[in-house]
Amino acid sequence: MDGFTLLEILLVLIIVAMATAMIVPAFHAASRPSAHDEARRLAMALRMAEDEVSLNGRPMLWYASRHAYGFEQADGKREWVRLSGPPFGRRRLPAGLAVLWGQPADALARIADGLARTSREPVLARLLLMPVQGVVSPAEIAIGEAGGDGVHIRLRPGHGGIRVLGDGG
């Protein structure tokens, strides 16, 4: 007799269903950005901002609210302009992730009062990048899920002073 029995077909279907049940959750977990991925993305954007500031000689300001961050740059008239294009445009964090804190909470309170105020969320942290020294004052930022410790980014003045902690670099 040629062909498969009903039992053989059901057995193959059960094996395929079990394999799918094991693969699909791993695929979805891998496609959702993690706090570590977002911390590395922010560290890369801050490094690019340092390079941009060094190349064009104009200061930049990084600002963060709870669920987004972005950059502003000083124009020739000594006013701050929000940047809109990649990689410095406002970035909304993926669902479930947030900027947990920034230390110091506002490194520029006396210099930049009122900047980055067009966002609906209050600004949690600001960081000034200057042409010669890059990051002006030491700072630390944490990105993660609410209620957690998050992944920390340490910023120190000078070239190469931006590190994702626990990243080995």
PDB file of C-alpha atoms in Angstrom:
ATOM      1  CA  MET A   1       0.000   0.000   0.000  1.00  0.00           C
ATOM      2  CA  ASP A   2       1.368   3.419  -0.993  1.00  0.00           C
ATOM      3  CA  GLY A   3       1.044   6.621   1.075  1.00  0.00           C
ATOM      4  CA  PHE A   4       1.083   7.513   4.729  1.00  0.00           C
ATOM      5  CA  THR A   5      -1.229   6.403   7.464  1.00  0.00           C
ATOM      6  CA  LEU A   6      -3.261   8.893   9.435  1.00  0.00           C
ATOM      7  CA  LEU A   7      -1.095   8.178  12.484  1.00  0.00           C
ATOM      8  CA  GLU A   8       2.108   9.054  10.600  1.00  0.00           C
ATOM      9  CA  ILE A   9       0.635  12.322   9.333  1.00  0.00           C
ATOM     10  CA  LEU A  10      -0.553  13.279  12.839  1.00  0.00           C
ATOM     11  CA  LEU A  11       2.883  12.484  14.274  1.00  0.00           C
ATOM     12  CA  VAL A  12       4.574  14.775  11.716  1.00  0.00           C
ATOM     13  CA  LEU A  13       2.064  17.550  12.449  1.00  0.00           C
ATOM     14  CA  ILE A  14       2.713  17.249  16.188  1.00  0.00           C
ATOM     15  CA  ILE A  15       6.490  17.475  15.641  1.00  0.00           C
ATOM     16  CA  VAL A  16       6.100  20.547  13.411  1.00  0.00           C
ATOM     17  CA  ALA A  17       3.777  22.209  15.965  1.00  0.00           C
ATOM     18  CA  MET A  18       6.258  21.560  18.798  1.00  0.00           C
ATOM     19  CA  ALA A  19       9.165  22.949  16.774  1.00  0.00           C
ATOM     20  CA  THR A  20       7.121  26.045  15.898  1.00  0.00           C
ATOM     21  CA  ALA A  21       6.152  26.553  19.531  1.00  0.00           C
ATOM     22  CA  MET A  22       9.836  26.563  20.494  1.00  0.00           C
ATOM     23  CA  ILE A  23      11.062  28.799  17.653  1.00  0.00           C
ATOM     24  CA  VAL A  24       8.393  31.536  17.486  1.00  0.00           C
ATOM     25  CA  PRO A  25       8.853  32.941  21.055  1.00  0.00           C
ATOM     26  CA  ALA A  26      12.623  33.104  20.564  1.00  0.00           C
ATOM     27  CA  PHE A  27      12.107  34.948  17.281  1.00  0.00           C
ATOM     28  CA  HIS A  28       9.796  37.556  18.860  1.00  0.00           C
ATOM     29  CA  ALA A  29      12.146  38.099  21.819  1.00  0.00           C
ATOM     30  CA  ALA A  30      15.064  38.668  19.453  1.00  0.00           C
ATOM     31  CA  SER A  31      13.125  41.207  17.362  1.00  0.00           C
ATOM     32  CA  ARG A  32      12.142  43.401  20.367  1.00  0.00           C
ATOM     33  CA  PRO A  33      14.867  45.914  21.249  1.00  0.00           C
ATOM     34  CA  SER A  34      16.406  45.414  24.681  1.00  0.00           C
ATOM     35  CA  ALA A  35      17.557  48.065  27.125  1.00  0.00           C
ATOM     36  CA  HIS A  36      21.134  47.112  26.253  1.00  0.00           C
ATOM     37  CA  ASP A  37      20.453  47.693  22.530  1.00  0.00           C
ATOM     38  CA  GLU A  38      18.917  51.085  23.263  1.00  0.00           C
ATOM     39  CA  ALA A  39      21.788  52.075  25.572  1.00  0.00           C
ATOM     40  CA  ARG A  40      24.298  51.198  22.839  1.00  0.00           C
ATOM     41  CA  ARG A  41      22.226  53.157  20.298  1.00  0.00           C
ATOM     42  CA  LEU A  42      22.197  56.224  22.590  1.00  0.00           C
ATOM     43  CA  ALA A  43      25.932  55.925  23.306  1.00  0.00           C
ATOM     44  CA  MET A  44      26.595  55.786  19.552  1.00  0.00           C
ATOM     45  CA  ALA A  45      24.407  58.864  18.967  1.00  0.00           C
ATOM     46  CA  LEU A  46      26.266  60.749  21.719  1.00  0.00           C
ATOM     47  CA  ARG A  47      29.636  59.786  20.185  1.00  0.00           C
ATOM     48  CA  MET A  48      28.424  61.007  16.773  1.00  0.00           C
ATOM     49  CA  ALA A  49      27.232  64.229  18.414  1.00  0.00           C
ATOM     50  CA  GLU A  50      30.713  64.733  19.911  1.00  0.00           C
ATOM     51  CA  ASP A  51      32.211  64.271  16.447  1.00  0.00           C
ATOM     52  CA  GLU A  52      29.673  66.640  14.884  1.00  0.00           C
ATOM     53  CA  VAL A  53      30.397  69.301  17.516  1.00  0.00           C
ATOM     54  CA  SER A  54      34.148  68.969  16.902  1.00  0.00           C
ATOM     55  CA  LEU A  55      33.722  69.217  13.139  1.00  0.00           C
ATOM     56  CA  ASN A  56      31.379  72.210  12.942  1.00  0.00           C
ATOM     57  CA  GLY A  57      32.439  74.032  16.120  1.00  0.00           C
ATOM     58  CA  ARG A  58      28.895  74.586  17.413  1.00  0.00           C
ATOM     59  CA  PRO A  59      27.710  73.263  20.798  1.00  0.00           C
ATOM     60  CA  MET A  60      25.024  70.596  21.010  1.00  0.00           C
ATOM     61  CA  LEU A  61      22.547  69.795  23.743  1.00  0.00           C
ATOM     62  CA  TRP A  62      21.187  66.303  24.434  1.00  0.00           C
ATOM     63  CA  TYR A  63      17.893  66.167  26.318  1.00  0.00           C
ATOM     64  CA  ALA A  64      15.795  63.267  27.580  1.00  0.00           C
ATOM     65  CA  SER A  65      12.228  62.881  28.727  1.00  0.00           C
ATOM     66  CA  ARG A  66      10.871  59.633  30.152  1.00  0.00           C
ATOM     67  CA  HIS A  67      10.159  57.980  26.781  1.00  0.00           C
ATOM     68  CA  ALA A  68      12.244  59.912  24.255  1.00  0.00           C
ATOM     69  CA  TYR A  69      15.445  61.835  23.712  1.00  0.00           C
ATOM     70  CA  GLY A  70      16.869  64.177  21.115  1.00  0.00           C
ATOM     71  CA  PHE A  71      19.415  66.847  20.321  1.00  0.00           C
ATOM     72  CA  GLU A  72      19.459  70.606  19.851  1.00  0.00           C
ATOM     73  CA  GLN A  73      22.281  72.621  18.310  1.00  0.00           C
ATOM     74  CA  ALA A  74      23.302  76.236  18.669  1.00  0.00           C
ATOM     75  CA  ASP A  75      22.817  78.184  15.455  1.00  0.00           C
ATOM     76  CA  GLY A  76      24.792  81.233  14.365  1.00  0.00           C
ATOM     77  CA  LYS A  77      22.415  83.535  16.282  1.00  0.00           C
ATOM     78  CA  ARG A  78      23.134  81.921  19.665  1.00  0.00           C
ATOM     79  CA  GLU A  79      19.748  80.200  19.716  1.00  0.00           C
ATOM     80  CA  TRP A  80      19.056  76.478  20.145  1.00  0.00           C
ATOM     81  CA  VAL A  81      17.436  74.630  17.255  1.00  0.00           C
ATOM     82  CA  ARG A  82      15.923  71.175  17.647  1.00  0.00           C
ATOM     83  CA  LEU A  83      17.498  68.701  15.223  1.00  0.00           C
ATOM     84  CA  SER A  84      15.089  66.548  13.259  1.00  0.00           C
ATOM     85  CA  GLY A  85      17.059  64.243  10.970  1.00  0.00           C
ATOM     86  CA  PRO A  86      18.845  61.002  11.781  1.00  0.00           C
ATOM     87  CA  PRO A  87      20.856  60.335  13.872  1.00  0.00           C
ATOM     88  CA  PHE A  88      20.068  63.410  16.005  1.00  0.00           C
ATOM     89  CA  GLY A  89      16.305  63.684  15.592  1.00  0.00           C
ATOM     90  CA  ARG A  90      13.986  62.949  18.493  1.00  0.00           C
ATOM     91  CA  ARG A  91      13.950  59.209  19.208  1.00  0.00           C
ATOM     92  CA  ARG A  92      11.011  57.616  20.943  1.00  0.00           C
ATOM     93  CA  LEU A  93      12.035  54.584  22.986  1.00  0.00           C
ATOM     94  CA  PRO A  94      10.349  51.243  22.219  1.00  0.00           C
ATOM     95  CA  ALA A  95       7.337  50.265  24.326  1.00  0.00           C
ATOM     96  CA  GLY A  96       8.331  49.078  27.774  1.00  0.00           C
ATOM     97  CA  LEU A  97      11.637  51.003  27.872  1.00  0.00           C
ATOM     98  CA  ALA A  98      12.265  54.389  29.446  1.00  0.00           C
ATOM     99  CA  VAL A  99      15.019  56.748  30.480  1.00  0.00           C
ATOM    100  CA  LEU A 100      15.030  55.842  34.178  1.00  0.00           C
ATOM    101  CA  TRP A 101      17.282  58.628  35.393  1.00  0.00           C
ATOM    102  CA  GLY A 102      20.175  60.878  34.528  1.00  0.00           C
ATOM    103  CA  GLN A 103      22.827  62.150  36.938  1.00  0.00           C
ATOM    104  CA  PRO A 104      23.194  65.022  37.369  1.00  0.00           C
ATOM    105  CA  ALA A 105      19.486  65.422  36.682  1.00  0.00           C
ATOM    106  CA  ASP A 106      20.083  68.722  34.904  1.00  0.00           C
ATOM    107  CA  ALA A 107      23.711  69.600  34.317  1.00  0.00           C
ATOM    108  CA  LEU A 108      22.663  72.825  32.591  1.00  0.00           C
ATOM    109  CA  ALA A 109      20.030  74.321  34.866  1.00  0.00           C
ATOM    110  CA  ARG A 110      21.796  77.671  34.996  1.00  0.00           C
ATOM    111  CA  ILE A 111      22.823  77.705  31.307  1.00  0.00           C
ATOM    112  CA  ALA A 112      19.966  76.068  29.431  1.00  0.00           C
ATOM    113  CA  ASP A 113      16.849  76.871  31.391  1.00  0.00           C
ATOM    114  CA  GLY A 114      13.874  76.565  29.107  1.00  0.00           C
ATOM    115  CA  LEU A 115      15.555  74.533  26.375  1.00  0.00           C
ATOM    116  CA  ALA A 116      13.938  71.429  24.922  1.00  0.00           C
ATOM    117  CA  ARG A 117      10.568  72.525  26.256  1.00  0.00           C
ATOM    118  CA  THR A 118       8.522  71.680  23.165  1.00  0.00           C
ATOM    119  CA  SER A 119       8.107  68.083  24.335  1.00  0.00           C
ATOM    120  CA  ARG A 120       4.898  67.125  26.126  1.00  0.00           C
ATOM    121  CA  GLU A 121       6.892  65.201  28.728  1.00  0.00           C
ATOM    122  CA  PRO A 122       9.086  67.025  31.228  1.00  0.00           C
ATOM    123  CA  VAL A 123      12.812  66.945  30.560  1.00  0.00           C
ATOM    124  CA  LEU A 124      14.570  64.552  32.956  1.00  0.00           C
ATOM    125  CA  ALA A 125      18.158  65.270  31.951  1.00  0.00           C
ATOM    126  CA  ARG A 126      20.246  67.525  29.738  1.00  0.00           C
ATOM    127  CA  LEU A 127      23.824  67.248  28.664  1.00  0.00           C
ATOM    128  CA  LEU A 128      25.959  69.873  26.938  1.00  0.00           C
ATOM    129  CA  LEU A 129      28.556  68.918  24.311  1.00  0.00           C
ATOM    130  CA  MET A 130      31.170  71.552  23.469  1.00  0.00           C
ATOM    131  CA  PRO A 131      33.610  71.679  20.524  1.00  0.00           C
ATOM    132  CA  VAL A 132      36.861  71.165  22.439  1.00  0.00           C
ATOM    133  CA  GLN A 133      36.041  68.999  25.435  1.00  0.00           C
ATOM    134  CA  GLY A 134      32.947  67.127  24.210  1.00  0.00           C
ATOM    135  CA  VAL A 135      30.845  66.235  27.251  1.00  0.00           C
ATOM    136  CA  VAL A 136      31.120  69.219  29.614  1.00  0.00           C
ATOM    137  CA  SER A 137      30.409  67.546  32.947  1.00  0.00           C
ATOM    138  CA  PRO A 138      30.519  63.924  34.137  1.00  0.00           C
ATOM    139  CA  ALA A 139      27.140  62.254  33.900  1.00  0.00           C
ATOM    140  CA  GLU A 140      25.412  58.898  33.940  1.00  0.00           C
ATOM    141  CA  ILE A 141      22.193  57.807  32.223  1.00  0.00           C
ATOM    142  CA  ALA A 142      20.115  54.668  32.810  1.00  0.00           C
ATOM    143  CA  ILE A 143      17.763  53.136  30.237  1.00  0.00           C
ATOM    144  CA  GLY A 144      15.563  50.156  31.032  1.00  0.00           C
ATOM    145  CA  GLU A 145      12.187  48.843  32.061  1.00  0.00           C
ATOM    146  CA  ALA A 146      10.286  50.729  34.746  1.00  0.00           C
ATOM    147  CA  GLY A 147      11.097  49.422  38.195  1.00  0.00           C
ATOM    148  CA  GLY A 148      14.454  47.989  37.113  1.00  0.00           C
ATOM    149  CA  ASP A 149      18.012  49.250  37.469  1.00  0.00           C
ATOM    150  CA  GLY A 150      18.507  49.570  33.713  1.00  0.00           C
ATOM    151  CA  VAL A 151      21.641  49.697  31.605  1.00  0.00           C
ATOM    152  CA  HIS A 152      23.960  52.560  32.503  1.00  0.00           C
ATOM    153  CA  ILE A 153      25.843  54.876  30.163  1.00  0.00           C
ATOM    154  CA  ARG A 154      28.764  56.703  31.781  1.00  0.00           C
ATOM    155  CA  LEU A 155      29.877  60.013  30.263  1.00  0.00           C
ATOM    156  CA  ARG A 156      33.149  61.732  31.109  1.00  0.00           C
ATOM    157  CA  PRO A 157      34.701  64.840  29.573  1.00  0.00           C
ATOM    158  CA  GLY A 158      37.267  64.214  26.860  1.00  0.00           C
ATOM    159  CA  HIS A 159      37.540  62.001  23.817  1.00  0.00           C
ATOM    160  CA  GLY A 160      36.346  58.429  24.390  1.00  0.00           C
ATOM    161  CA  GLY A 161      34.541  59.266  27.611  1.00  0.00           C
ATOM    162  CA  ILE A 162      31.227  57.609  26.644  1.00  0.00           C
ATOM    163  CA  ARG A 163      30.828  53.987  27.754  1.00  0.00           C
ATOM    164  CA  VAL A 164      27.979  51.547  28.137  1.00  0.00           C
ATOM    165  CA  LEU A 165      28.685  49.858  31.454  1.00  0.00           C
ATOM    166  CA  GLY A 166      28.797  46.094  31.357  1.00  0.00           C
ATOM    167  CA  ASP A 167      29.450  46.223  27.611  1.00  0.00           C
ATOM    168  CA  GLY A 168      33.174  45.573  27.961  1.00  0.00           C
ATOM    169  CA  GLY A 169      34.045  48.812  26.258  1.00  0.00           C
TER     170      GLY A 169
END
